[in-house]
Coordinates of C-alpha atoms and ligand atoms in Angstrom, one line a residue:
M189 CA 11.9 14.6 -45.7
T190 CA 10.7 18.1 -47.4
R191 CA 9.2 20.3 -45.1
N192 CA 6.7 23.7 -44.9
R193 CA 9.4 26.0 -44.2
L194 CA 8.6 29.8 -42.8
I195 CA 11.3 32.2 -43.1
T196 CA 10.8 34.8 -40.5
I197 CA 12.4 37.8 -38.4
P198 CA 11.3 36.2 -35.0
I199 CA 10.0 39.6 -33.1
S200 CA 8.2 40.7 -36.5
H201 CA 4.6 41.1 -36.0
F202 CA 3.4 40.2 -39.7
C203 CA 5.2 37.2 -39.2
E204 CA 3.5 36.1 -36.2
K205 CA 0.1 36.3 -37.8
A206 CA 1.8 33.8 -40.1
R207 CA 3.1 31.7 -37.0
W208 CA -0.6 31.9 -35.8
A209 CA -2.2 31.1 -39.0
L210 CA -0.1 27.5 -39.5
D211 CA 0.0 26.7 -35.4
R212 CA -3.7 27.1 -35.2
A213 CA -4.3 24.9 -38.1
A214 CA -1.2 22.7 -36.9
I215 CA 0.2 22.2 -40.0
P216 CA 4.1 21.6 -39.1
Y217 CA 6.6 23.8 -40.7
R218 CA 10.3 24.5 -39.7
E219 CA 10.9 28.5 -39.0
E220 CA 14.2 30.1 -40.1
R221 CA 14.8 32.9 -38.5
H222 CA 16.9 35.6 -39.4
L223 CA 18.8 39.6 -38.1
Q224 CA 16.9 42.5 -39.7
A225 CA 18.0 43.6 -43.3
I226 CA 19.9 39.9 -43.3
H227 CA 16.6 38.4 -44.1
V228 CA 16.3 39.9 -47.4
A229 CA 18.7 37.2 -48.7
Y230 CA 17.1 34.8 -47.6
A231 CA 13.6 35.8 -48.3
R232 CA 14.6 36.3 -51.9
R233 CA 16.7 32.8 -52.2
A234 CA 13.2 31.3 -50.5
G235 CA 11.5 32.4 -53.5
G236 CA 9.6 35.7 -51.7
G237 CA 10.5 39.4 -52.4
R238 CA 12.7 41.5 -49.8
T239 CA 9.9 40.8 -47.2
V240 CA 9.2 38.5 -44.4
P241 CA 6.8 35.9 -43.8
V242 CA 8.1 33.6 -46.6
L243 CA 6.1 30.4 -46.3
V244 CA 7.5 27.6 -48.7
C245 CA 5.5 24.7 -49.0
A246 CA 6.9 21.1 -48.5
D247 CA 5.1 20.4 -52.0
G248 CA 7.6 23.8 -53.7
A249 CA 4.6 26.4 -53.6
V250 CA 5.7 29.8 -52.0
F251 CA 3.6 32.6 -50.1
A252 CA 5.1 35.7 -49.4
E253 CA 2.4 37.8 -47.8
S254 CA 0.9 37.0 -44.4
P255 CA -2.9 37.2 -45.9
A256 CA -1.9 34.3 -48.6
I257 CA -0.3 32.5 -45.6
V258 CA -3.4 32.7 -43.8
R259 CA -5.6 31.5 -46.3
R260 CA -3.3 28.6 -47.3
C261 CA -3.8 27.4 -44.1
D262 CA -7.4 27.8 -44.1
A263 CA -7.1 25.1 -47.1
D264 CA -6.6 22.7 -44.9
L265 CA -9.4 23.3 -42.4
E266 CA -13.1 22.7 -42.2
P267 CA -15.2 25.4 -43.8
A268 CA -16.3 26.2 -39.4
D269 CA -12.8 27.0 -38.9
R270 CA -12.0 29.4 -41.4
L271 CA -10.3 32.9 -40.9
Y272 CA -12.1 34.1 -43.5
P273 CA -15.4 32.4 -43.7
A274 CA -17.1 32.6 -46.7
G275 CA -19.2 35.1 -48.3
P276 CA -20.0 39.4 -47.1
L277 CA -18.0 38.3 -43.9
G278 CA -15.3 37.3 -45.4
D279 CA -15.2 40.3 -47.7
E280 CA -15.6 42.0 -44.1
T281 CA -12.4 40.0 -42.5
A282 CA -10.2 40.8 -45.8
R283 CA -11.4 44.3 -45.7
L284 CA -10.4 45.0 -42.2
E285 CA -7.1 43.0 -42.3
A286 CA -6.1 44.7 -45.1
W287 CA -7.0 48.5 -43.5
L288 CA -4.6 46.8 -40.6
D289 CA -1.7 45.4 -42.8
A290 CA -1.8 48.8 -44.0
G291 CA -1.8 51.3 -41.2
L292 CA -1.5 50.0 -37.3
G293 CA 1.1 47.0 -39.1
P294 CA 3.9 50.0 -40.4
D295 CA 2.5 52.4 -37.6
S296 CA 2.8 50.1 -34.6
R297 CA 6.4 48.9 -35.9
L298 CA 8.0 52.1 -36.7
W299 CA 6.8 53.6 -32.9
M300 CA 7.9 50.2 -31.6
Y301 CA 11.7 50.8 -33.4
Q302 CA 12.0 54.6 -31.7
A303 CA 11.1 53.2 -28.5
T304 CA 13.6 50.3 -27.9
L305 CA 16.4 51.0 -30.9
P306 CA 18.6 53.0 -28.1
A307 CA 17.8 49.7 -25.5
M308 CA 18.7 47.7 -28.2
A309 CA 21.9 46.0 -26.5
A310 CA 19.0 45.0 -23.7
M311 CA 16.7 43.6 -26.5
A312 CA 19.4 41.5 -28.0
P313 CA 17.8 38.4 -26.5
Y314 CA 14.5 38.5 -28.2
I315 CA 16.1 40.1 -31.3
L316 CA 17.7 37.0 -31.4
D317 CA 15.9 34.3 -30.5
G318 CA 16.4 31.1 -33.1
T319 CA 18.7 33.0 -35.4
A320 CA 22.0 31.4 -36.7
R321 CA 25.4 32.2 -34.2
W322 CA 26.8 33.9 -37.5
E323 CA 24.0 36.3 -37.9
Q324 CA 24.3 37.3 -33.6
R325 CA 28.2 38.0 -33.7
I326 CA 27.2 40.2 -36.8
F327 CA 24.5 41.8 -34.7
S328 CA 27.3 42.0 -31.7
G329 CA 29.8 43.8 -33.8
S330 CA 27.4 45.9 -35.9
R331 CA 24.6 47.1 -33.7
W332 CA 25.5 50.8 -34.8
A333 CA 25.0 49.6 -38.5
L334 CA 21.4 47.8 -38.1
N335 CA 20.2 50.9 -35.9
S336 CA 20.8 53.4 -38.9
F337 CA 19.7 50.7 -41.3
I338 CA 16.5 50.3 -39.5
R339 CA 16.3 53.8 -38.8
R340 CA 17.1 55.0 -42.4
Y341 CA 14.8 52.4 -44.0
L342 CA 11.5 52.8 -42.0
G343 CA 11.8 56.1 -41.1
V344 CA 12.5 56.0 -37.8
S345 CA 12.1 58.9 -36.0
A346 CA 11.2 61.2 -32.9
T347 CA 8.4 63.1 -35.3
N348 CA 7.6 59.8 -37.3
A349 CA 7.6 58.1 -34.1
E350 CA 5.0 60.7 -32.5
A351 CA 2.6 60.8 -35.4
A352 CA 2.6 57.2 -35.3
M353 CA 1.5 57.0 -32.3
T354 CA -1.5 59.4 -33.0
R355 CA -2.9 57.3 -35.7
I356 CA -2.6 53.9 -33.6
D357 CA -4.4 55.6 -31.2
E358 CA -7.2 56.9 -34.1
T359 CA -7.2 52.8 -35.0
F360 CA -7.5 52.0 -31.2
E361 CA -10.7 54.1 -31.0
Q362 CA -11.9 52.4 -34.3
I363 CA -11.4 49.2 -33.0
G364 CA -12.5 50.3 -29.3
R365 CA -16.4 51.5 -31.2
R366 CA -17.0 48.3 -33.4
L367 CA -16.5 46.5 -30.0
A368 CA -18.6 48.5 -28.5
D369 CA -21.9 47.0 -28.8
G370 CA -20.6 43.8 -27.2
R371 CA -19.4 41.5 -30.1
P372 CA -17.0 38.7 -28.9
Y373 CA -14.7 39.2 -31.9
L374 CA -14.4 42.3 -34.5
C375 CA -16.6 40.7 -37.4
G376 CA -19.5 39.5 -34.3
D377 CA -19.3 36.1 -33.3
R378 CA -17.0 34.4 -35.4
F379 CA -12.8 34.4 -34.6
T380 CA -11.6 35.5 -38.2
A381 CA -8.3 36.6 -39.9
A382 CA -8.9 40.2 -38.9
D383 CA -8.7 39.4 -35.3
V384 CA -5.4 37.6 -36.0
A385 CA -4.3 40.8 -37.7
F386 CA -5.5 43.3 -34.9
A387 CA -3.8 41.3 -32.2
A388 CA -0.7 40.3 -33.6
L389 CA 0.0 43.9 -35.4
A390 CA -1.0 45.4 -32.1
A391 CA 1.6 43.1 -30.4
A392 CA 4.5 45.9 -31.2
V393 CA 2.9 48.2 -29.1
L394 CA 1.0 45.7 -26.3
V395 CA 3.8 43.2 -26.0
P396 CA 1.6 40.1 -25.2
P397 CA 2.9 37.7 -22.8
D398 CA 1.3 34.6 -25.5
Y399 CA 3.3 36.2 -28.3
G400 CA 4.6 33.5 -30.6
S401 CA 8.5 34.3 -29.9
P402 CA 10.0 35.7 -26.9
L403 CA 9.3 39.7 -26.1
P404 CA 10.3 41.5 -23.0
S405 CA 8.2 41.8 -19.6
L406 CA 6.9 45.3 -18.8
E407 CA 9.7 45.9 -16.7
E408 CA 12.0 45.2 -19.3
L409 CA 11.0 47.7 -21.5
P410 CA 12.5 51.1 -21.7
P411 CA 10.4 52.9 -18.8
A412 CA 8.8 55.9 -21.2
M413 CA 7.9 52.3 -23.6
A414 CA 6.4 50.8 -20.4
T415 CA 4.5 53.7 -19.4
E416 CA 2.4 54.0 -23.4
V417 CA 2.1 50.4 -23.3
A418 CA 0.3 50.2 -20.1
R419 CA -2.0 53.0 -21.1
L420 CA -3.0 50.6 -24.8
R421 CA -3.1 47.8 -22.6
A422 CA -6.1 49.5 -20.4
H423 CA -7.6 50.9 -23.8
P424 CA -10.8 48.4 -24.7
A425 CA -9.0 47.8 -28.1
G426 CA -5.6 46.8 -26.0
A427 CA -7.8 45.0 -23.2
F428 CA -9.3 43.0 -26.6
G429 CA -5.9 42.3 -28.5
L430 CA -5.1 40.7 -25.0
R431 CA -7.8 38.6 -24.5
V432 CA -7.3 37.4 -28.0
Y433 CA -4.1 36.4 -27.5
E434 CA -4.9 34.8 -24.3
Q435 CA -7.9 32.8 -25.7
Q436 CA -7.2 32.3 -29.2
R437 CA -3.1 32.4 -29.5
R438 CA -2.6 28.4 -28.5
R439 CA -5.7 27.3 -29.9
V440 CA -5.5 24.6 -32.2
V441 CA -8.3 23.4 -34.9
S442 CA -8.6 19.5 -36.3
R443 CA -7.9 19.3 -39.8
S444 CA -10.1 18.4 -42.5
G445 CA -6.8 17.2 -44.8
P446 CA -4.8 13.6 -44.6
Ligands
GSH609 N1 2.4 42.7 -46.8 C1 3.7 42.3 -46.3 C2 4.5 42.9 -45.2 C3 5.8 42.2 -44.4 C4 6.2 43.2 -43.6 O1 6.5 44.6 -44.1 N2 7.7 42.4 -43.4 C5 8.6 43.0 -42.7 C6 9.1 42.8 -41.0 S1 7.7 43.1 -39.8 C7 9.6 43.1 -43.1 O2 9.5 42.2 -44.0 N3 10.4 44.0 -43.7 C8 11.9 44.1 -44.2 C9 11.9 45.0 -45.4 O3 10.3 45.5 -46.1 O4 12.9 44.8 -46.5 C10 2.9 41.1 -45.6 O5 1.7 41.6 -45.1 O6 3.6 39.9 -45.6

């Protein structure tokens, strides 16, 4: 039987967005998890570019950007359950998501790598969760090479991580201001793709327990990272991200399709 396939890097927060939308819409899929750098060959072979997630649908359609995957999931849902509402609310949702994809996503990832690459061995169970044995062997044998590839490719350095954290703090401030009127979600009363984007992309700095792939506990993180994670969790935007995870990550909505 041909199945939907989702090509991922297990800890990737962009992949988490896609996984969340698929899980929420109860769309069956097989997740094919790969190590960073090795993912490129699999993403390309699946019909995507060099990034993951890539969704290959049972009918052969390929979606290689997380917003496109979320929209594909919406197509199976009743209008009231869709993550992109119709009309101006949907436009606002897409604008917010695009802003978070371009800013918070890369910033939180860069900062997370700067904080965790020195502790790569301890992070191995999370980096490798669900990957093939041969990829796990490559990781054990060439952690240093992967470390330097990620540093070079993403520009990971202490200076860049500090600048990324400044921008993350600004994003958290903006999200906090948006929520200050008491609204339950970023676009008002309705849970949307903007909430999924914020919670998933902030996961690299909030390390939520309900993430769709195993993540370390606060105690397992390098102490300096744990301190920053605790600080961000206490921010109104951080508390919002954690609440959205707790209340929405395991929620499944009914499908309108067959
Ligand atoms: N705009 C893309 C971004 C995806 C993205 O940056 N994915 C990362 C993993 S978090 C990736 O594959 N990076 C590897 C690369 O750029 O080669 C989306 O929303 O799907």
